């Protein structure tokens, strides 16, 4: 029966892939026809080419033909090549001056984002998150209506000074610990935390990538504007009243409507400690235990590799000792091509029922308790951990077999939780390409797990295990350099990037972070995405494309009140951020919003800010990095996000527009 189910799953997946390819082809044809129609209306060759490239970019983003950062780099290179191909394209010169094509990598926005990531990693390294978790439990108790506002409010404030996905990742193990100790399901806590992390990015101008980028886009737009229409850049706390109102709205929303919109995953209401056998069985339906078996000389198992026997017999070998050899159980010791020798001893993780079948099939003997592996497989040294694949992980699209996960990272995957379903050993889980939000159950040593906490390709949910010490003795230095950076942002005329980089380098020089840890803390895909899209925004603005599109838009909405036009811009930005990156949506829409505002007689700076804020309105589907991060651990499906996200999205637009009109 299980074999039949696996075959059906494979066939269903193939059918889905064929349908997806068909949709992409059809959409591609529609985009080409629409692009041909639009560019034919363009008043100049420059605008026609920029519009075509713009539509091509949107298509690549929406249907994820390649990764978003790969898309951005490709578009940047295409813009650079227009200088060479200008005569054949009917252009006098390239769409972007090649002398400034890579200026985005040295831009104020990019350097600020790098610094924010490093500062956030430094604050985490001091162990502040464990202190915060203990404090929340102390004052929040086990009441959902008390814990949700405390957790969400704390994450919202932290998210206002660092990347919101970073704040959510920091608090994921905190929420796991709170859930285990308070008997509250993770599904009741993670969504409020995740939504508020996104909302917290609107509290300051360094809280999210679009807001960090906004001032640079304003300066770019000013190049094409007359002197009397020049826009002023925004200060650090210019958006704070709006952001705080949005954070408060999110918290109140879940306090009042949480019991209606938040799912309660029944198997999560467990009294077991996270990572324990009881917990794994109740949450994931996995009844794995650790056993020690001996392999006699005449066993047919001799000479076979781990890859030959694990999936077929639904077991996982987590330790091995051949005759006269040392115990192999640590990172780099085991891989699927390891041979099993005569008179060897195996440490096996599996269900008791599967162990019996395995032992009977190969003539093995079960050791009572752990003897050979009593130290390396002791609960103080190793166990099963919950690990999430975050958005931006280099492992997305790759399989565990491809990356040699056990050998490379020291984690032996025993189950995969995806879309509300637990897949276990024997169901080809190591052949399945990993997706953002996947929760991996893996047997690992605690030393290897502690090492993975510094690897941005993983987010470790399991929080209570013997680990490497953090650096609590560096709390003072971390607080000092964070405060220094904040002071310089608020009270000096230094550029934002220099002020923040002062705090980041201070974290390194003072020993809060090692330089290697600082490099690892930076999401380089985000950096390349942002830097590579800046030339596209420049081309859209300087070629006159933004002004032309704005004029066509005003023909439709020009006679309406300004607040209606602003609302239309906010809805458009919300739609774009659901189908593409918020950075991409901001780069594409800010020049458009500026020109619409000028045409409607409104403030272009306020309309630009509307776009940068509305690109945080990403709650309906798990496309935002934070939503993808919490999807697996919370056991959420798309319907769960839609049920809670539809009302949150509407409230976001209403509160944002009301506050913007009150403040500005």
XYZ file of C-alpha atoms in Angstrom:
664
model
C 0.000 0.000 0.000
C 2.763 2.462 0.946
C 4.511 1.706 -2.365
C 1.290 2.452 -4.253
C 0.898 5.740 -2.374
C 4.470 6.730 -3.262
C 3.830 5.953 -6.957
C 0.640 8.023 -6.903
C 2.473 10.915 -5.271
C 5.209 10.850 -7.911
C 2.645 10.777 -10.728
C 0.628 13.583 -9.150
C 3.768 15.666 -8.808
C 4.586 15.089 -12.505
C 1.060 16.147 -13.506
C 1.370 19.310 -11.397
C 4.759 20.111 -12.959
C 3.327 19.680 -16.467
C 0.412 21.973 -15.628
C 2.799 24.529 -14.134
C 4.966 24.470 -17.257
C 1.862 24.959 -19.388
C 0.781 27.934 -17.283
C 4.256 29.482 -17.623
C 4.208 29.049 -21.406
C 0.718 30.518 -21.723
C 1.645 33.414 -19.437
C 4.822 33.962 -21.431
C 2.837 34.246 -24.648
C 0.385 36.665 -23.007
C 3.269 38.802 -21.690
C 4.874 38.891 -25.151
C 1.635 39.918 -26.843
C 0.889 42.513 -24.163
C 4.458 43.811 -24.350
C 4.230 44.093 -28.137
C 0.987 46.046 -27.791
C 2.278 48.385 -25.051
C 5.671 49.058 -26.609
C 3.953 49.841 -29.916
C 2.177 52.687 -28.086
C 5.370 54.009 -26.510
C 6.299 57.554 -27.623
C 10.011 56.750 -28.054
C 12.337 53.827 -28.725
C 13.987 54.221 -25.302
C 10.643 53.941 -23.505
C 9.620 50.981 -25.671
C 12.762 49.020 -24.775
C 12.603 49.890 -21.059
C 8.923 48.897 -20.952
C 9.736 45.589 -22.619
C 12.544 44.877 -20.150
C 10.221 45.891 -17.295
C 7.541 43.413 -18.415
C 10.189 40.711 -18.852
C 11.401 41.347 -15.302
C 7.869 41.119 -13.899
C 7.304 37.839 -15.764
C 10.509 36.320 -14.369
C 9.624 37.459 -10.848
C 5.998 36.311 -10.910
C 6.637 32.828 -12.297
C 10.053 32.317 -10.657
C 11.667 31.095 -13.863
C 14.946 31.507 -11.980
C 15.700 32.724 -8.459
C 14.826 36.366 -7.813
C 18.458 37.367 -7.287
C 19.436 35.619 -10.528
C 16.655 37.533 -12.279
C 17.924 40.850 -10.921
C 21.531 40.162 -11.953
C 20.386 39.061 -15.422
C 18.407 42.269 -15.931
C 21.365 44.353 -14.769
C 23.638 42.635 -17.297
C 21.051 43.100 -20.074
C 20.912 46.825 -19.297
C 24.694 46.953 -19.476
C 24.761 45.195 -22.853
C 22.442 47.818 -24.365
C 25.489 50.105 -24.636
C 27.068 47.611 -27.029
C 23.857 46.820 -28.917
C 22.464 50.379 -29.023
C 22.798 50.873 -32.837
C 20.985 47.622 -33.646
C 18.290 48.466 -31.052
C 17.627 51.869 -32.586
C 19.102 53.699 -29.583
C 21.580 56.565 -29.518
C 23.231 55.149 -26.377
C 22.718 52.447 -23.774
C 19.737 52.563 -21.426
C 22.101 52.891 -18.443
C 25.562 54.463 -18.361
C 27.963 51.526 -17.848
C 30.188 53.719 -15.704
C 27.410 53.624 -13.107
C 25.940 50.165 -13.739
C 27.397 48.681 -10.550
C 26.920 51.718 -8.341
C 24.153 49.851 -6.524
C 26.711 47.659 -4.764
C 28.219 50.745 -3.134
C 24.890 52.446 -2.532
C 23.777 53.770 0.807
C 20.871 51.292 0.881
C 22.952 48.153 0.241
C 25.654 49.023 2.776
C 22.963 49.879 5.338
C 21.292 46.491 4.909
C 24.617 44.676 5.327
C 25.308 46.622 8.515
C 21.825 45.955 9.929
C 22.274 42.209 9.398
C 25.633 42.202 11.175
C 24.320 44.261 14.098
C 21.362 41.884 14.472
C 23.666 38.859 14.498
C 25.830 40.526 17.152
C 22.876 41.141 19.452
C 21.805 37.498 19.023
C 25.300 36.140 19.745
C 25.255 37.586 23.250
C 22.356 35.300 24.214
C 19.814 38.081 24.544
C 17.100 35.906 22.972
C 17.207 33.336 25.792
C 16.887 36.152 28.303
C 13.950 37.575 26.384
C 12.233 34.145 26.309
C 12.603 33.730 30.042
C 11.267 37.230 30.650
C 8.231 36.633 28.431
C 7.417 33.387 30.218
C 7.824 35.077 33.573
C 5.365 37.893 32.924
C 3.152 36.172 30.352
C 2.548 32.889 32.107
C 0.644 30.396 29.952
C -2.192 32.670 28.833
C -2.480 33.042 25.072
C -3.974 36.536 25.370
C -0.973 37.642 27.429
C 1.789 35.809 25.563
C 0.702 36.903 22.048
C 0.926 40.672 22.696
C 4.179 40.308 24.639
C 5.876 38.130 21.993
C 4.440 40.090 19.068
C 5.225 43.477 20.589
C 8.806 42.451 21.349
C 9.358 41.082 17.841
C 7.784 44.211 16.349
C 10.238 46.485 18.170
C 13.250 44.287 17.323
C 12.118 44.067 13.696
C 12.095 47.859 13.465
C 15.899 47.884 13.740
C 16.814 44.755 11.787
C 15.542 42.727 8.827
C 12.112 41.339 9.702
C 12.969 37.818 8.541
C 16.014 38.001 10.831
C 13.844 39.014 13.792
C 11.422 36.172 13.044
C 14.282 33.674 12.750
C 15.695 34.823 16.091
C 12.331 34.346 17.786
C 11.421 31.013 16.199
C 13.293 28.971 18.859
C 12.001 31.376 21.525
C 8.407 30.662 20.524
C 9.191 26.939 20.386
C 10.435 27.085 23.961
C 7.426 29.106 25.101
C 5.086 26.650 23.353
C 6.678 23.648 25.037
C 6.577 25.222 28.499
C 3.131 26.822 28.286
C 1.304 23.961 26.494
C 0.150 26.405 23.798
C 0.262 25.088 20.191
C 2.916 26.627 17.956
C 0.170 27.319 15.401
C -1.455 29.768 17.822
C 1.738 31.728 18.437
C 3.822 31.728 15.256
C 1.449 33.549 12.904
C 0.945 36.547 15.235
C 4.718 36.650 15.745
C 5.418 36.436 11.986
C 2.824 39.010 10.966
C 4.067 41.456 13.603
C 7.676 40.933 12.478
C 6.569 42.101 9.018
C 4.641 45.031 10.509
C 7.630 45.967 12.678
C 9.573 46.667 9.501
C 7.409 49.772 9.022
C 8.346 51.412 12.341
C 11.672 52.923 11.242
C 13.402 53.657 7.951
C 15.874 50.800 8.601
C 13.239 48.174 9.440
C 12.805 46.739 5.941
C 14.679 46.670 2.653
C 12.092 48.815 0.790
C 12.311 51.604 3.385
C 16.113 51.495 3.426
C 16.059 51.688 -0.361
C 13.433 54.455 -0.533
C 15.701 57.458 0.066
C 18.073 56.287 -2.673
C 15.133 55.949 -5.068
C 13.939 59.442 -4.114
C 17.375 60.883 -4.923
C 17.343 59.026 -8.250
C 13.902 60.434 -9.068
C 15.060 63.952 -8.180
C 17.536 63.795 -11.062
C 14.651 63.886 -13.528
C 12.497 66.403 -11.620
C 12.560 70.207 -11.885
C 13.902 72.158 -8.915
C 10.486 73.124 -7.561
C 9.383 69.460 -7.400
C 12.489 68.066 -5.688
C 11.681 65.667 -2.812
C 13.266 65.648 0.641
C 14.516 62.308 1.976
C 12.868 60.771 5.027
C 14.364 60.737 8.528
C 14.846 57.573 10.617
C 11.648 57.998 12.637
C 9.518 59.744 10.009
C 7.368 56.634 9.666
C 7.297 55.663 13.344
C 3.735 56.860 14.125
C 2.430 54.912 11.127
C 4.472 51.812 11.939
C 3.476 51.762 15.608
C -0.184 52.079 14.609
C 0.231 49.130 12.234
C 1.987 47.002 14.873
C -0.728 47.835 17.411
C -3.379 46.955 14.817
C -1.776 43.553 14.234
C -1.598 42.762 17.951
C -5.168 43.883 18.646
C -6.384 41.975 15.594
C -5.019 38.660 16.882
C -6.147 39.323 20.446
C -9.738 39.936 19.302
C -10.010 37.683 16.265
C -7.280 35.121 16.976
C -9.697 32.460 18.194
C -11.505 32.680 14.836
C -8.642 33.044 12.346
C -5.755 31.157 13.977
C -5.681 27.392 13.376
C -5.252 24.974 16.260
C -3.292 21.992 15.003
C -4.641 19.278 17.278
C -1.477 17.216 17.388
C 0.487 20.213 18.640
C -1.380 20.433 21.927
C 1.262 18.311 23.530
C 2.679 18.253 26.997
C 5.880 16.650 25.754
C 9.191 18.464 25.673
C 10.323 19.478 22.176
C 12.698 16.909 20.732
C 11.596 14.099 23.074
C 10.201 10.791 21.792
C 6.722 11.651 23.050
C 6.817 15.071 21.414
C 7.920 13.674 18.032
C 5.193 11.034 18.095
C 2.434 13.481 19.049
C 3.461 16.265 16.676
C 4.823 14.360 13.672
C 3.580 10.795 14.181
C 7.184 9.549 14.343
C 7.866 6.776 16.880
C 11.620 6.516 16.355
C 13.967 5.117 19.005
C 17.713 4.490 19.052
C 18.953 0.880 18.976
C 22.306 -0.870 18.852
C 22.702 -4.013 16.730
C 25.606 -6.339 15.974
C 26.444 -7.583 12.465
C 27.858 -11.157 12.410
C 30.470 -12.273 9.860
C 28.041 -14.247 7.721
C 25.331 -11.574 7.544
C 24.267 -10.615 3.988
C 24.626 -7.040 5.236
C 28.428 -7.275 5.074
C 29.842 -5.348 2.131
C 26.696 -3.307 1.578
C 26.668 0.484 1.874
C 24.360 2.605 3.998
C 22.647 3.780 0.827
C 21.814 0.155 -0.057
C 19.848 -0.539 3.092
C 18.449 2.598 4.737
C 15.501 3.638 2.560
C 14.549 0.057 1.647
C 14.348 -0.976 5.306
C 13.028 2.380 6.611
C 15.894 2.822 9.058
C 18.612 5.425 9.590
C 22.118 4.476 10.665
C 23.453 7.230 12.920
C 26.621 5.533 14.205
C 28.879 2.688 13.096
C 31.905 0.883 14.499
C 33.701 -1.721 12.427
C 36.010 -4.296 13.978
C 39.192 -2.569 15.127
C 37.904 0.814 13.979
C 36.898 3.903 15.899
C 33.277 4.946 16.426
C 31.989 7.018 13.526
C 29.080 9.248 14.479
C 30.210 12.821 14.116
C 30.002 15.351 11.308
C 31.977 14.151 8.294
C 32.306 10.587 9.648
C 29.257 9.079 7.987
C 27.991 9.199 4.421
C 25.829 7.011 2.229
C 28.831 5.281 0.600
C 30.231 3.874 3.876
C 30.579 0.076 3.808
C 29.395 -2.248 6.567
C 32.102 -4.682 7.637
C 31.922 -8.018 9.434
C 31.520 -7.978 13.227
C 30.595 -4.321 13.150
C 28.125 -2.552 15.396
C 25.436 -0.220 14.118
C 23.571 2.573 15.884
C 20.113 2.629 14.298
C 17.285 5.126 14.544
C 13.914 3.728 13.484
C 10.492 2.509 14.524
C 10.579 -0.684 16.672
C 8.439 -2.471 14.065
C 10.869 -1.660 11.259
C 13.832 -2.695 13.416
C 12.358 -6.183 13.887
C 11.927 -6.645 10.135
C 15.463 -5.409 9.485
C 17.070 -7.650 12.114
C 15.183 -10.729 10.919
C 16.042 -10.087 7.271
C 19.809 -9.843 7.824
C 20.375 -12.145 10.794
C 21.441 -9.426 13.217
C 21.363 -9.379 16.999
C 19.938 -6.556 19.076
C 22.078 -5.284 21.921
C 20.204 -4.591 25.132
C 20.635 -0.866 25.657
C 23.543 1.158 24.279
C 27.050 -0.078 25.046
C 29.411 0.775 22.191
C 27.504 4.011 21.527
C 26.566 4.827 25.106
C 28.600 8.038 24.978
C 28.232 9.353 21.415
C 24.468 8.671 21.243
C 23.686 9.739 24.788
C 20.975 12.389 25.098
C 23.623 14.817 26.285
C 25.555 14.377 23.041
C 23.001 13.781 20.275
C 19.316 13.582 19.466
C 16.605 14.544 16.979
C 16.273 18.209 16.069
C 13.699 20.265 14.182
C 15.334 22.316 11.440
C 13.609 24.710 9.035
C 14.810 25.589 5.532
C 14.470 29.398 5.415
C 13.835 31.556 2.336
C 17.143 32.394 0.697
C 18.762 29.104 1.730
C 21.242 27.803 -0.811
C 19.709 24.354 -0.321
C 16.332 25.262 -1.859
C 15.795 23.166 -4.986
C 18.492 20.676 -3.976
C 18.019 17.250 -2.422
C 19.639 15.838 0.694
C 21.476 13.338 -1.500
C 22.843 16.073 -3.755
C 24.407 18.020 -0.907
C 25.520 14.928 1.046
C 23.648 16.331 4.023
C 24.843 13.805 6.598
C 28.489 14.068 5.617
C 28.544 17.818 4.965
C 26.376 19.105 7.806
C 26.306 16.208 10.254
C 22.503 15.818 10.106
C 20.797 12.557 9.152
C 17.313 13.410 7.863
C 14.702 11.000 9.205
C 11.479 12.848 8.323
C 10.267 15.806 6.293
C 7.229 17.878 7.280
C 5.680 19.763 4.362
C 2.199 21.170 3.752
C 0.752 19.522 6.857
C 2.100 16.063 5.992
C 4.969 14.111 7.550
C 7.058 12.027 5.144
C 9.462 9.530 6.694
C 12.433 7.369 5.761
C 11.388 4.983 3.009
C 9.323 7.599 1.175
C 12.211 8.986 -0.872
C 12.529 12.087 1.299
C 16.221 12.406 0.468
C 15.369 12.568 -3.246
C 12.883 15.428 -2.829
C 14.088 18.960 -3.684
C 13.920 21.089 -0.548
C 11.501 24.014 -0.392
C 11.411 27.167 1.741
C 9.486 26.417 4.935
C 10.248 22.686 4.983
C 10.743 21.310 8.495
C 13.391 18.607 8.653
C 13.570 16.113 11.492
C 17.197 15.074 11.680
C 19.376 13.086 14.019
C 22.501 15.048 14.837
C 25.103 15.666 17.470
C 24.472 18.783 19.522
C 27.892 20.100 18.521
C 26.947 19.884 14.847
C 23.576 21.519 15.583
C 25.249 24.406 17.373
C 27.444 24.868 14.315
C 24.346 24.962 12.085
C 22.887 27.795 14.164
C 25.505 29.986 12.505
C 24.661 28.691 9.034
C 22.122 30.899 7.251
C 20.944 27.911 5.204
C 19.103 26.609 8.272
C 16.946 27.904 11.116
C 17.123 25.697 14.200
C 13.756 25.323 15.938
C 14.955 22.968 18.677
C 16.154 25.303 21.376
C 16.726 23.272 24.547
C 19.820 21.167 23.996
C 23.399 21.219 25.331
C 25.136 23.764 23.121
C 28.177 25.916 22.727
C 28.201 28.872 25.022
C 27.108 32.199 23.650
C 29.032 35.340 24.577
C 27.033 36.892 27.420
C 30.175 38.676 28.554
C 29.893 40.779 25.378
C 26.400 42.110 26.112
C 27.868 45.440 27.208
C 29.876 45.881 24.018
C 26.952 44.806 21.830
C 24.620 47.257 23.573
C 27.203 50.041 23.372
C 27.818 49.732 19.620
C 24.115 49.312 18.858
C 23.396 52.468 20.888
C 26.307 54.293 19.245
C 24.988 53.475 15.761
C 21.503 54.599 16.756
C 22.851 57.834 18.265
C 24.808 58.624 15.095
C 21.731 57.996 12.946
C 19.595 60.296 15.098
C 21.895 63.134 16.051
C 24.572 63.467 13.361
C 24.603 64.280 9.666
C 26.444 61.085 8.747
C 24.940 58.939 6.003
C 22.852 56.070 7.305
C 25.259 53.468 5.924
C 28.296 54.974 7.704
C 26.460 55.234 11.031
C 25.210 51.654 10.875
C 28.522 50.288 9.625
C 30.192 51.917 12.642
C 28.019 49.742 14.883
C 28.676 46.666 12.731
C 32.464 47.016 12.721
C 32.338 47.762 16.451
C 30.667 44.376 16.999
C 33.575 42.722 15.198
C 36.453 44.672 16.756
C 35.090 44.189 20.277
C 34.797 40.426 19.792
C 31.009 40.210 19.863
C 31.271 38.570 16.428
C 34.169 36.995 14.582
C 34.672 38.300 11.068
C 33.641 34.903 9.630
C 30.403 35.058 11.630
C 29.751 38.547 10.316
C 30.136 37.331 6.731
C 27.796 34.394 7.430
C 25.153 36.682 8.923
C 24.727 38.599 5.665
C 22.095 37.357 3.212
C 24.131 37.887 0.070
C 21.196 36.954 -2.172
C 19.314 39.936 -0.712
C 22.327 42.179 -1.276
C 22.672 41.155 -4.939
C 18.914 41.419 -5.485
C 18.829 44.972 -4.187
C 22.043 46.192 -5.833
C 21.194 44.651 -9.205
C 17.706 46.187 -9.395
C 18.888 49.757 -8.789
C 20.014 50.210 -12.452
C 16.528 49.129 -13.622
C 14.927 51.793 -11.446
C 17.363 54.329 -12.889
C 16.467 53.307 -16.448
C 12.725 53.491 -15.742
C 13.081 57.008 -14.342
C 15.648 58.624 -16.648
C 14.194 57.226 -19.893
C 10.830 58.821 -19.180
C 9.109 55.426 -18.884
C 7.779 56.139 -15.389
C 6.344 59.468 -16.489
C 4.677 57.908 -19.526
C 3.091 55.042 -17.536
C 1.935 57.549 -14.924
C 0.278 59.666 -17.624
C -1.600 56.613 -18.935
C -2.666 55.722 -15.383
C -3.913 59.251 -14.723
C -6.109 59.039 -17.801
C -8.050 56.374 -15.876
C -7.983 57.696 -12.285
C -7.004 61.341 -12.737
C -10.439 62.805 -11.904
C -10.756 60.937 -8.614
C -9.885 62.372 -5.148
C -6.217 62.185 -4.196
C -6.873 59.709 -1.369
C -8.533 57.332 -3.857
C -5.505 57.556 -6.158
C -3.203 56.944 -3.171
C -5.309 53.935 -2.173
C -5.030 52.589 -5.732
C -1.221 52.910 -5.536
C -1.247 51.059 -2.180
C -3.393 48.229 -3.582
C -1.139 47.972 -6.650
C 1.967 47.753 -4.436
C 0.237 45.117 -2.267
C -0.524 43.010 -5.337
C 3.031 43.321 -6.672
C 4.604 42.294 -3.360
C 2.458 39.130 -3.272
C 3.818 37.913 -6.599
C 7.375 39.225 -6.514
C 9.973 40.449 -4.011
C 9.163 43.563 -1.990
C 12.448 45.097 -3.155
C 11.544 44.477 -6.788
C 8.059 45.910 -6.293
C 9.510 49.030 -4.653
C 12.075 49.647 -7.395
C 9.457 49.278 -10.111
C 6.634 51.253 -8.492
C 8.308 54.202 -6.731
C 9.149 56.053 -9.987
C 5.614 55.354 -11.192
C 4.054 56.609 -7.921
C 6.165 59.774 -7.985
C 4.966 60.648 -11.477
C 1.333 59.821 -10.646
C 1.520 62.126 -7.610
C 2.951 64.985 -9.659
C 0.252 64.534 -12.274
C -2.485 64.454 -9.625
C -1.118 67.446 -7.707
C -0.207 65.359 -4.645
C 3.044 65.009 -2.696
C 5.413 62.725 -4.639
C 7.415 61.904 -1.485
C 4.252 60.712 0.298
C 3.228 58.571 -2.681
C 6.736 57.077 -2.791
C 6.459 56.289 0.916
C 3.042 54.719 0.283
C 4.698 52.215 -2.039
C 7.560 51.424 0.352
C 5.114 50.817 3.214
C 2.529 48.901 1.181
C 5.146 46.386 0.043
C 5.085 45.115 3.643
C 1.398 44.241 3.209
C 2.183 40.612 2.439
C -0.057 38.349 4.506
C -2.416 36.587 2.093
C -0.093 33.838 0.866
C 3.234 32.539 2.194
C 5.364 34.301 -0.425
C 6.974 36.707 2.048
C 10.186 35.367 3.572
C 8.775 35.514 7.107
C 5.617 33.616 6.146
C 7.650 30.964 4.343
C 9.831 30.633 7.442
C 6.952 29.981 9.888
C 4.839 27.869 7.521
C 6.475 24.532 8.366
C 6.938 24.855 12.142
C 3.403 26.218 12.516
C 1.875 23.515 10.350
C 0.133 26.185 8.270
C -1.396 25.702 4.856
C -2.213 28.369 2.288
C -5.882 28.493 3.473
C -4.652 29.385 6.987
C -2.733 32.385 5.647
C -5.647 33.461 3.472
C -8.121 33.236 6.343
C -6.015 35.370 8.674
C -4.316 37.447 5.967
C -7.345 38.820 4.125
C -8.552 40.867 7.103
C -4.989 41.847 8.073
C -4.334 43.120 4.528
C -7.499 45.233 4.527
C -6.740 46.641 7.985
C -3.166 47.411 6.881
C -4.284 49.578 3.948
C -6.963 51.379 5.973
C -4.721 52.131 8.970
C -1.753 53.100 6.769
C -3.763 55.562 4.667
C -5.529 57.094 7.680
C -2.261 57.555 9.594
C -0.397 58.928 6.559
C -3.081 61.546 5.974
C -3.075 62.457 9.674
C 0.720 62.673 9.973
C 1.570 64.179 6.574
